[in-house]
Coordinates of C-alpha atoms in Angstrom, one line a residue:
Chain M
X24 CA 19.0 21.2 -15.9
X25 CA 18.7 24.7 -14.6
X26 CA 17.2 25.1 -11.0
X27 CA 13.5 25.7 -11.8
X28 CA 12.5 26.3 -8.1
X29 CA 9.3 24.4 -7.8
X30 CA 7.8 24.8 -11.1
X31 CA 8.8 21.8 -12.8
X32 CA 6.3 22.0 -15.7
X33 CA 7.9 23.4 -18.9
X34 CA 6.2 26.1 -19.9
X35 CA 6.3 25.6 -23.9
X36 CA 4.7 22.9 -26.0
X37 CA 7.0 21.2 -28.8
X38 CA 5.8 18.9 -31.4
X39 CA 8.6 16.4 -29.9
X40 CA 6.3 16.0 -26.9
X41 CA 3.4 14.5 -29.0
X42 CA 4.9 10.6 -28.6
X43 CA 4.7 10.9 -24.9
X44 CA 1.2 12.3 -24.6
X45 CA -0.1 9.2 -27.1
X46 CA 1.0 6.8 -24.3
X47 CA 0.6 9.0 -21.1
X48 CA -3.0 10.6 -22.0
X49 CA -4.8 6.9 -22.6
X50 CA -2.9 6.0 -19.8
X51 CA -4.2 8.7 -17.7
X52 CA -7.6 8.5 -18.3
X53 CA -7.6 5.0 -17.1
X54 CA -6.1 6.2 -13.8
X55 CA -9.0 8.7 -13.6
X56 CA -11.7 6.5 -14.2
X57 CA -12.4 4.8 -10.8
X58 CA -12.7 8.2 -9.3
X59 CA -15.1 9.2 -11.9
X60 CA -16.7 6.6 -11.4
X61 CA -17.4 6.9 -7.6
X62 CA -18.5 10.1 -7.8
X63 CA -21.1 9.4 -10.5
X64 CA -22.4 6.2 -8.8
X65 CA -23.8 8.0 -5.7
X66 CA -25.5 10.1 -7.4
X67 CA -27.4 7.4 -9.6
X68 CA -31.3 6.9 -9.2
X69 CA -31.7 3.2 -8.3
X70 CA -32.7 2.1 -11.8
X71 CA -29.2 3.1 -12.8
X72 CA -27.2 1.6 -9.7
X73 CA -28.7 -1.6 -10.8
X74 CA -28.3 -1.5 -14.6
X75 CA -26.0 -4.2 -16.2
X76 CA -23.5 -3.8 -17.4
X77 CA -23.0 -1.1 -15.3
X78 CA -22.9 2.7 -16.6
X79 CA -20.0 4.8 -15.6
X80 CA -21.8 7.9 -15.8
X81 CA -25.0 9.3 -14.4
X82 CA -28.0 9.8 -16.7
X83 CA -30.5 11.5 -14.2
X84 CA -28.6 12.7 -11.1
X85 CA -30.0 12.7 -7.7
X86 CA -29.3 13.5 -4.4
X87 CA -31.8 10.6 -2.9
X88 CA -29.1 8.6 -1.8
X89 CA -27.6 11.4 0.4
X90 CA -31.1 12.2 1.8
X91 CA -31.9 8.6 2.8
X92 CA -28.4 8.6 4.2
X93 CA -28.9 11.6 6.5
X94 CA -32.4 10.6 7.1
X95 CA -31.0 7.3 8.9
X96 CA -27.8 8.5 10.5
X97 CA -30.6 11.3 12.2
X98 CA -32.3 7.9 13.8
X99 CA -28.8 7.0 15.9
X100 CA -28.6 8.4 19.6
X101 CA -25.3 9.8 19.0
X102 CA -25.0 12.5 17.1
X103 CA -22.9 12.5 14.0
X104 CA -20.7 15.1 15.1
X105 CA -19.4 12.6 17.7
X106 CA -18.0 10.1 15.7
X107 CA -16.3 12.5 13.3
X108 CA -15.0 14.1 16.1
X109 CA -13.4 10.7 17.4
X110 CA -12.7 10.4 14.0
X111 CA -10.4 13.3 13.7
X112 CA -8.5 12.6 16.7
X113 CA -7.6 9.2 16.3
X114 CA -6.4 10.0 12.2
X115 CA -4.3 13.2 13.5
X116 CA -2.6 11.1 16.0
X117 CA -1.6 7.9 14.1
X118 CA -0.5 10.1 11.0
X119 CA 1.7 12.5 13.2
X120 CA 2.6 9.5 15.4
X121 CA 3.4 6.8 12.5
X122 CA 5.4 9.1 10.2
X123 CA 7.8 10.5 13.4
X124 CA 8.3 7.2 14.7
X125 CA 9.1 5.1 11.4
X126 CA 11.0 8.0 10.3
X127 CA 13.1 8.7 13.3
X128 CA 13.3 4.4 13.3
X129 CA 14.5 4.7 9.7
X130 CA 17.1 7.3 10.0
X131 CA 18.8 5.2 12.9
X132 CA 18.7 2.0 10.7
X133 CA 20.0 3.9 8.0
X134 CA 22.5 6.3 9.2
X135 CA 23.6 5.4 12.4
X136 CA 26.4 2.3 13.0
X137 CA 25.2 0.2 15.7
X138 CA 24.6 -3.6 16.6
X139 CA 21.7 -5.5 15.4
X140 CA 20.7 -2.9 12.7
X141 CA 20.8 -5.3 10.1
X142 CA 18.7 -7.7 11.9
X143 CA 16.2 -5.2 12.9
X144 CA 15.6 -4.3 9.0
X145 CA 15.5 -8.1 8.2
X146 CA 12.7 -8.7 10.9
X147 CA 10.7 -5.6 9.4
X148 CA 10.6 -6.9 5.8
X149 CA 9.6 -10.2 7.1
X150 CA 6.7 -8.9 9.0
X151 CA 6.2 -7.0 5.8
X152 CA 4.4 -10.0 4.3
X153 CA 2.2 -11.3 7.0
X154 CA -1.3 -11.3 6.6
X155 CA -2.6 -8.9 9.1
X156 CA -5.9 -10.6 9.7
X157 CA -4.2 -13.4 10.9
X158 CA -3.2 -11.8 14.1
X159 CA -6.6 -10.5 15.0
X160 CA -7.3 -12.6 17.8
X161 CA -3.6 -12.1 19.1
X162 CA -4.0 -8.4 19.0
X163 CA -7.1 -8.5 20.7
X164 CA -5.7 -10.5 23.7
X165 CA -3.0 -8.0 23.8
X166 CA -5.5 -5.3 23.7
X167 CA -7.6 -6.9 26.5
X168 CA -4.2 -7.5 28.9
X169 CA -2.9 -4.0 28.8
X170 CA -6.7 -2.6 30.0
X171 CA -6.7 -0.2 26.9
X172 CA -10.0 -1.6 25.6
X173 CA -12.5 2.0 25.2
X174 CA -10.0 4.6 25.1
X175 CA -8.5 6.2 22.4
X176 CA -5.6 4.5 22.5
X177 CA -6.9 1.4 21.4
X178 CA -7.7 3.1 18.3
X179 CA -4.3 4.3 17.6
X180 CA -1.7 2.1 19.1
X181 CA -2.3 -0.9 17.2
X182 CA -2.2 1.0 13.7
X183 CA 1.3 2.7 14.7
X184 CA 3.6 -0.4 13.8
X185 CA 3.6 0.1 10.1
X186 CA 6.5 -2.0 8.5
X187 CA 5.7 -0.4 5.0
X188 CA 6.6 2.9 6.6
X189 CA 9.8 2.0 7.8
X190 CA 10.8 0.2 4.5
X191 CA 9.8 3.3 2.6
X192 CA 11.5 5.7 4.5
X193 CA 14.4 3.9 4.9
X194 CA 14.8 3.3 1.0
X195 CA 14.8 7.4 0.8
X196 CA 16.8 7.7 3.6
X197 CA 19.8 5.0 2.3
X198 CA 19.7 7.4 -0.9
X199 CA 20.8 10.4 0.9
X200 CA 24.8 10.8 1.1
X201 CA 26.4 10.2 3.9
X202 CA 28.3 13.3 3.0
X203 CA 25.6 15.4 3.9
X204 CA 25.2 13.9 7.6
X205 CA 28.9 14.1 7.8
X206 CA 28.9 17.8 7.2
X207 CA 26.4 18.5 9.6
X208 CA 28.0 16.9 12.0
X209 CA 31.4 18.6 11.5
X210 CA 29.5 21.6 12.4
X211 CA 28.7 20.3 15.7
X212 CA 25.3 18.8 15.0
X213 CA 23.7 15.8 17.4
X214 CA 22.3 13.1 15.8
X215 CA 18.8 14.4 16.4
X216 CA 19.6 18.0 14.9
X217 CA 21.0 15.8 11.8
X218 CA 17.7 14.3 11.8
X219 CA 15.6 17.0 12.2
X220 CA 17.6 19.9 9.9
X221 CA 19.0 17.8 7.1
X222 CA 17.1 14.6 6.9
X223 CA 13.8 15.5 7.2
X224 CA 13.6 18.6 4.7
X225 CA 15.3 16.1 2.6
X226 CA 12.9 13.0 2.4
X227 CA 9.4 14.9 2.2
X228 CA 8.4 13.0 -0.5
X229 CA 8.6 9.6 1.8
X230 CA 7.1 11.4 4.3
X231 CA 4.5 12.7 2.6
X232 CA 3.9 9.2 0.7
X233 CA 3.8 7.3 4.5
X234 CA 1.5 9.9 5.7
X235 CA -0.6 9.1 2.8
X236 CA -0.5 5.8 3.5
X237 CA -0.9 5.8 7.0
X238 CA -3.6 8.3 6.8
X239 CA -5.6 5.1 4.7
X240 CA -4.9 2.4 7.3
X241 CA -6.3 4.5 9.7
X242 CA -9.4 6.5 8.3
X243 CA -10.8 3.0 6.6
X244 CA -10.1 1.6 9.4
X245 CA -13.4 -0.1 11.2
X246 CA -11.3 -3.6 12.7
X247 CA -10.6 -1.0 15.9
X248 CA -14.1 -0.2 16.5
X249 CA -15.7 -3.1 16.0
X250 CA -13.0 -5.4 18.6
X251 CA -11.1 -2.7 20.8
X252 CA -14.3 -0.5 21.4
X253 CA -17.6 -1.5 23.1
X254 CA -18.5 1.7 23.6
X255 CA -20.9 3.8 21.0
X256 CA -19.4 6.9 22.0
X257 CA -16.1 6.1 21.2
X258 CA -16.4 4.6 17.6
X259 CA -15.4 6.2 14.2
X260 CA -17.3 7.7 11.2
X261 CA -15.9 4.8 9.3
X262 CA -17.5 2.4 11.4
X263 CA -20.9 4.2 11.9
X264 CA -21.2 4.3 8.2
X265 CA -20.3 0.8 7.8
X266 CA -23.2 -0.1 10.6
X267 CA -25.5 2.2 8.7
X268 CA -25.4 0.4 4.9
X269 CA -25.3 -2.9 6.6
X270 CA -28.1 -2.6 9.0
X271 CA -30.3 -1.9 5.6
X272 CA -28.4 -5.0 4.2
X273 CA -28.8 -6.0 0.4
X274 CA -32.0 -3.8 0.3
X275 CA -32.5 -1.6 -2.8
X276 CA -31.9 1.4 -0.4
X277 CA -28.9 0.4 0.8
X278 CA -27.3 0.0 -2.3
X279 CA -27.9 3.8 -2.8
X280 CA -26.4 4.7 0.8
X281 CA -23.9 2.6 0.2
X282 CA -22.7 4.1 -2.9
X283 CA -23.5 7.8 -1.4
X284 CA -21.4 6.3 1.6
X285 CA -18.3 5.8 -0.1
X286 CA -18.3 8.7 -1.9
X287 CA -18.6 10.9 1.5
X288 CA -16.0 8.5 2.9
X289 CA -13.6 8.9 -0.4
X290 CA -13.7 12.6 -0.4
X291 CA -11.0 13.0 2.7
X292 CA -8.8 10.7 1.0
X293 CA -8.7 13.0 -1.8
X294 CA -8.1 16.3 -0.2
X295 CA -4.9 14.7 1.8
X296 CA -3.8 13.2 -1.6
X297 CA -4.0 16.7 -3.2
X298 CA -2.6 18.7 -0.4
X299 CA -0.3 15.7 0.3
X300 CA 1.0 15.1 -3.5
X301 CA 2.4 18.4 -4.4
X302 CA 5.1 17.6 -2.0
X303 CA 5.6 14.3 -3.1
X304 CA 6.3 15.4 -6.3
X305 CA 8.1 18.7 -6.1
X306 CA 10.7 18.2 -3.8
X307 CA 12.7 15.9 -5.5
X308 CA 13.8 18.3 -8.2
X309 CA 15.8 20.2 -5.6
X310 CA 15.9 17.8 -2.5
X311 CA 20.2 17.4 -2.8
X312 CA 19.4 13.9 -3.4
X313 CA 21.6 14.7 -6.6
Chain T
X12 CA 33.2 -2.0 36.1
X13 CA 34.7 -0.3 33.5
X14 CA 33.4 -1.9 30.8
X15 CA 30.7 0.5 31.3
X16 CA 32.4 3.5 30.5
X17 CA 30.6 5.7 28.0
X18 CA 33.1 4.9 25.0
X19 CA 32.0 7.1 21.9
X20 CA 31.1 4.2 20.2
X21 CA 28.9 2.9 23.0
X22 CA 27.1 6.0 23.3
X23 CA 26.6 6.4 19.7
X24 CA 24.6 2.7 20.0
X25 CA 22.9 4.3 23.0
X26 CA 21.5 7.1 20.5
X27 CA 20.6 4.6 18.2
X28 CA 18.6 2.8 20.3
X29 CA 16.7 5.5 21.5
X30 CA 15.8 6.4 18.0
X31 CA 14.3 3.0 17.4
X32 CA 12.7 2.1 20.6
X33 CA 9.6 3.7 19.8
X34 CA 9.2 1.8 17.2
X35 CA 10.8 -1.6 18.2
X36 CA 8.2 -1.6 21.3
X37 CA 5.3 -1.0 19.0
X38 CA 6.5 -3.7 16.8
X39 CA 6.9 -6.4 19.3
X40 CA 3.8 -5.5 21.0
X41 CA 1.4 -5.5 18.0
X42 CA 3.3 -7.3 15.1
X43 CA 5.6 -9.5 16.2
X44 CA 4.0 -11.0 19.5
X45 CA 0.6 -11.5 17.8
X46 CA 2.6 -13.4 14.8
X47 CA 4.1 -15.7 17.2
X48 CA 0.8 -16.4 18.8
X49 CA -0.4 -16.9 15.8
X50 CA 1.5 -19.5 15.6
X51 CA 0.8 -21.3 18.3
X52 CA -2.7 -21.2 17.6
X53 CA -2.1 -22.6 14.5
X54 CA -1.7 -26.3 16.2
X55 CA -4.8 -25.5 17.9
X56 CA -8.6 -26.0 17.5
X57 CA -9.8 -22.7 18.6
X58 CA -13.1 -22.3 20.0
X59 CA -14.6 -18.3 20.3
X60 CA -16.8 -19.0 23.7
X61 CA -18.7 -15.9 25.6
X62 CA -16.6 -17.2 28.2
X63 CA -13.4 -16.7 26.1
X64 CA -11.3 -18.3 23.7
X65 CA -10.7 -22.2 24.4
X66 CA -7.8 -24.1 22.6
X67 CA -7.0 -28.0 22.3
X68 CA -3.8 -29.1 20.9
X69 CA -4.4 -30.8 17.4
X70 CA -0.9 -31.2 16.2
X71 CA -0.5 -30.5 12.6
X72 CA -4.0 -31.4 11.7
X73 CA -4.8 -27.9 10.9
X74 CA -1.9 -28.2 8.2
X75 CA -3.0 -31.6 6.7
X76 CA -6.8 -30.6 6.4
X77 CA -5.1 -27.5 4.3
X78 CA -2.9 -29.6 1.7
X79 CA -5.4 -32.8 1.9
X80 CA -8.7 -32.1 2.5
X81 CA -9.5 -28.6 1.7
X82 CA -10.9 -28.5 -1.7
X83 CA -9.9 -24.7 -2.9
X84 CA -6.4 -24.1 -0.9
X85 CA -3.8 -25.8 -3.0
X86 CA -5.5 -24.6 -6.1
X87 CA -5.2 -21.0 -4.8
X88 CA -1.8 -21.4 -4.0
X89 CA -0.9 -22.1 -7.0
X90 CA -2.8 -19.9 -8.8
X91 CA -0.9 -17.3 -6.5
X92 CA 2.3 -18.1 -7.9
X93 CA 1.5 -18.3 -11.2
X94 CA 0.3 -14.3 -10.8
X95 CA 3.2 -13.8 -9.2
X96 CA 5.4 -15.0 -11.4
X97 CA 3.6 -12.5 -14.3
X98 CA 2.0 -9.6 -12.6
X99 CA 4.9 -9.0 -10.6
X100 CA 7.6 -8.1 -13.1
X101 CA 4.8 -6.4 -15.6
X102 CA 3.8 -4.3 -12.7
X103 CA 7.6 -3.4 -12.3
X104 CA 8.6 -2.8 -15.8
X105 CA 5.0 -0.8 -16.5
X106 CA 6.2 1.4 -13.3
X107 CA 9.8 1.8 -15.0
X108 CA 8.2 3.1 -18.1
X109 CA 5.8 5.8 -16.8
X110 CA 8.3 6.5 -14.6
X111 CA 10.8 7.8 -17.3
X112 CA 8.1 8.9 -19.3
X113 CA 7.0 11.6 -16.8
X114 CA 10.5 12.5 -15.8
X115 CA 10.6 13.7 -20.0
X116 CA 10.4 17.5 -20.2
X117 CA 6.8 17.7 -21.4
X118 CA 3.7 20.4 -20.7
X119 CA 1.6 19.2 -18.1
X120 CA 4.3 17.0 -16.1
X121 CA 3.1 18.1 -12.5
X122 CA -0.5 16.7 -13.7
X123 CA 0.8 13.5 -15.1
X124 CA 2.5 12.8 -12.0
X125 CA -0.3 13.5 -9.7
X126 CA -2.7 11.2 -11.8
X127 CA 0.0 8.4 -11.8
X128 CA 0.3 8.5 -8.1
X129 CA -3.6 8.6 -7.7
X130 CA -3.4 4.6 -7.6
X131 CA -2.3 5.0 -3.9
X132 CA -5.6 6.0 -2.9
X133 CA -7.7 4.3 -5.1
X134 CA -6.7 0.3 -4.3
X135 CA -7.2 0.9 -0.4
X136 CA -10.4 0.7 1.2
X137 CA -13.7 1.7 0.1
X138 CA -13.1 2.6 -3.7
X139 CA -11.3 -0.5 -4.9
X140 CA -14.6 -2.4 -3.1
X141 CA -16.9 -0.8 -4.6
X142 CA -14.9 -0.9 -8.1
X143 CA -14.9 -4.6 -7.7
X144 CA -18.0 -5.4 -6.6
X145 CA -19.3 -3.8 -9.9
X146 CA -16.9 -5.5 -11.9
X147 CA -15.2 -2.6 -13.8
X148 CA -11.7 -3.6 -12.5
X149 CA -11.8 -6.2 -15.9
X150 CA -12.3 -5.0 -19.6
X151 CA -15.6 -6.9 -20.0
X152 CA -16.0 -9.6 -22.8
X153 CA -12.6 -8.9 -23.8
X154 CA -12.2 -12.2 -26.0
X155 CA -15.5 -10.7 -28.4
X156 CA -13.4 -7.8 -29.5
X157 CA -11.7 -8.6 -33.1
X158 CA -7.9 -7.7 -32.6
X159 CA -8.2 -10.3 -29.7
X160 CA -9.8 -12.7 -31.8
X161 CA -7.4 -12.1 -34.1
X162 CA -4.4 -12.6 -31.5
X163 CA -6.2 -15.8 -30.0
X164 CA -6.2 -17.6 -33.9
X165 CA -3.1 -16.5 -35.2
X166 CA -0.9 -17.3 -32.0
X167 CA -0.4 -20.9 -30.6
X168 CA -1.6 -20.7 -26.8
X169 CA 1.5 -20.4 -25.1
X170 CA 1.9 -17.2 -26.4
X171 CA -1.8 -16.3 -27.1
X172 CA -2.4 -16.8 -23.2
X173 CA -0.2 -14.6 -21.4
X174 CA -1.0 -12.0 -24.0
X175 CA -4.6 -12.3 -23.1
X176 CA -4.1 -12.2 -19.7
X177 CA -2.0 -9.0 -19.8
X178 CA -5.1 -7.1 -21.2
X179 CA -7.1 -8.4 -19.0
X180 CA -5.2 -7.4 -15.6
X181 CA -4.0 -4.4 -17.3
X182 CA -6.4 -2.4 -15.1
X183 CA -5.5 -3.8 -12.0
X184 CA -1.8 -3.6 -13.5
X185 CA -2.3 0.2 -13.9
X186 CA -3.5 0.7 -10.2
X187 CA -0.9 -1.7 -8.1
X188 CA 2.1 0.7 -9.4
X189 CA 1.6 4.0 -7.7
X190 CA 4.2 4.1 -5.1
X191 CA 6.5 2.3 -7.5
X192 CA 6.0 5.0 -10.2
X193 CA 7.4 7.1 -7.2
X194 CA 10.3 5.3 -6.0
X195 CA 11.5 4.9 -10.0
X196 CA 11.0 8.7 -10.4
X197 CA 13.1 9.4 -7.2
X198 CA 15.6 7.7 -8.4
X199 CA 16.0 8.8 -12.0
X200 CA 16.0 12.8 -10.5
X201 CA 19.1 11.5 -9.2
X202 CA 20.8 10.4 -12.2
X203 CA 23.6 13.2 -13.1
X204 CA 22.1 14.3 -16.9
X205 CA 25.9 15.2 -17.2
X206 CA 26.4 11.5 -17.6
X207 CA 23.5 11.2 -20.7
X208 CA 25.5 14.0 -22.4
X209 CA 28.6 12.2 -22.2
X210 CA 26.9 8.8 -23.3
X211 CA 25.6 11.1 -26.3
X212 CA 28.9 12.6 -27.3
X213 CA 30.3 9.3 -27.4
X214 CA 27.5 8.0 -30.1
X215 CA 24.9 5.9 -27.7
X216 CA 21.5 5.8 -28.8
X217 CA 18.9 6.5 -26.3
X218 CA 18.5 2.8 -26.1
X219 CA 22.0 1.7 -25.3
X220 CA 21.9 4.5 -22.9
X221 CA 18.7 3.1 -21.1
X222 CA 20.5 -0.5 -21.1
X223 CA 23.8 0.8 -19.7
X224 CA 23.2 3.8 -17.7
X225 CA 19.6 4.2 -16.3
X226 CA 19.2 0.6 -15.5
X227 CA 22.0 -0.1 -14.1
X228 CA 21.8 3.1 -11.8
X229 CA 18.3 1.5 -11.0
X230 CA 19.1 -1.4 -10.1
X231 CA 18.9 -1.1 -6.4
X232 CA 15.8 0.2 -6.8
X233 CA 14.1 -2.7 -8.8
X234 CA 14.8 -4.8 -6.4
X235 CA 13.3 -2.2 -3.9
X236 CA 9.9 -2.0 -6.1
X237 CA 10.0 -6.0 -6.5
X238 CA 9.8 -6.7 -2.6
X239 CA 7.5 -3.6 -2.4
X240 CA 5.1 -5.2 -5.4
X241 CA 5.3 -8.9 -3.8
X242 CA 4.2 -7.7 -0.5
X243 CA 1.4 -5.3 -2.0
X244 CA -0.3 -7.5 -4.0
X245 CA 0.2 -10.7 -1.6
X246 CA -1.4 -9.0 1.5
X247 CA -3.8 -6.5 -0.4
X248 CA -7.2 -7.0 1.3
X249 CA -9.4 -8.6 -1.5
X250 CA -6.5 -11.1 -2.4
X251 CA -8.3 -14.5 -2.8
X252 CA -6.2 -16.3 -0.3
X253 CA -7.0 -13.5 2.2
X254 CA -10.8 -13.4 1.8
X255 CA -10.5 -17.3 2.2
X256 CA -8.4 -17.0 5.4
X257 CA -11.2 -14.3 6.8
X258 CA -13.6 -16.7 5.9
X259 CA -12.5 -19.5 7.5
X260 CA -11.6 -17.7 10.7
X261 CA -15.6 -17.7 12.0
X262 CA -16.3 -20.7 9.9
X263 CA -17.5 -23.1 12.8
X264 CA -16.0 -26.4 10.8
X265 CA -12.6 -24.9 10.5
X266 CA -12.2 -22.0 13.4
X267 CA -9.4 -19.8 14.1
X268 CA -7.2 -21.9 14.3
X269 CA -7.4 -23.7 10.6
X270 CA -6.9 -19.6 9.5
X271 CA -3.5 -19.2 11.1
X272 CA -2.6 -22.3 9.7
X273 CA -3.2 -20.9 6.1
X274 CA -1.9 -17.7 7.1
X275 CA 1.3 -19.4 8.2
X276 CA 1.6 -21.4 5.0
X277 CA 0.7 -18.3 2.8
X278 CA 3.6 -16.2 4.8
X279 CA 6.1 -18.6 4.0
X280 CA 4.7 -19.0 0.2
X281 CA 5.4 -15.6 -0.1
X282 CA 8.7 -15.2 1.8
X283 CA 9.6 -18.1 -0.9
X284 CA 8.5 -15.9 -3.8
X285 CA 10.3 -13.1 -2.4
X286 CA 14.0 -15.1 -2.0
X287 CA 13.8 -16.3 -5.5
X288 CA 13.1 -13.0 -7.0
X289 CA 15.9 -10.9 -5.1
X290 CA 18.2 -13.7 -5.6
X291 CA 17.3 -13.6 -9.3
X292 CA 17.8 -9.9 -9.5
X293 CA 20.8 -10.1 -7.0
X294 CA 22.8 -12.4 -9.1
X295 CA 21.8 -10.6 -12.4
X296 CA 23.3 -7.5 -10.7
X297 CA 26.9 -8.7 -9.8

């Protein structure tokens, strides 16, 4: 295949492609359904929200759900922007730190020779399988002892250990040929320089994937706000949205607000995804992995 | 002490440890230590009081309760094992097929790749919650469609049931396959295209080329994807058993001790499933 830069789409349509479309288009449609659903759901008036069987499309779209949500949010003593600011700080720190920590650890486990490295990776794989829920109380005790309660660190630190991130990164770095590293070492590069200049550019798809996963984990997290932070002004948007919706309980208006809230909370997910996925998909073609 | 001289090997080990240190510290504090503490709690009766957490040693009682008394747990565990035996190969096969399709030279390839990577943001957090509560993750009343009735009547239950099951689960299968497709796609792009040309010149059909060329080369990634899928499906927050664990955590009858006990049983189960699958795959490999 000739080098095509970042253009991965062939420019011409050819009848021989038809058979692929026959399979891909219907499946792609199924993949899109949840997104379409979540968008339309937020604009449904009450009678359509409760329709059975649930309908995908909205017939008479309304902004009522959003208006309810805004009115309700205004009643709380702390300005919304405060929660948003907290979420931003926490999300950005967790994304960068967890991607960096798992990338550098994965590099060491994959491309450097020292004792224990096989054992460490095994332990990580085992930890992957453990149900995060079951460590809630023990984690609480760790936080309590360390005196980090009611700080931003209480939001950030527990989410930094991401066994799945290390697992994925190592799989990608394993595929980078050793010769690439050796060539750089020949030229006098130290380990960190090799990591930064040789490995990082090549594993961009993995970096972007782990960044997406980390974003999801931290953005949707309510655990840290409900257990480790008592100070209302330090809690996150997700937690705030959750309380708004649960305060109204299962009331009719509550359902509409819940739908609107989940759309609002989903939009950053979608934006991050669209922004990062181009890195995921485009870099593999000319990453030196071949 | 002569042994402390910084030999080249020793220096390398030190640099390696330095690289991995942040991860180790975080991991031990927030993952491994809590896990071990959870094991300790699983042998206790735990009471959360306003003054703190009270524990009473009860031996194996929590574990006995899970297998002897709890009306649902064993049943759920068996269902989990069945689902793992069926879903995981389906998800991995499906991801491989999709990865090969979107590796073809077709128009809008980039768009398709994006769409099939979407599950990554769907199956986490609020979206899937909402979808599950609305019941849109299964095709409603699938049995009533003529095509499926035909399947049911014309085949013996042993054959028909898995087919029906597959169709019922198809949406969930699709949504669990984002990262796996990516892993396969990266692997496929590594395969040298001149190998395929050589195979074609030697008269191999695309079918043969897949079994003799593509699959053997992707085999390490198949194992990776099996591990990833098992872990991902097992620790998915809305998984039956996990929901049960979280319920019994705050149930006054059973309490947190019991919740950690079933979490540990479940953890061992997942480890066994994982060990069996990797053993099977590796034996076929060699």
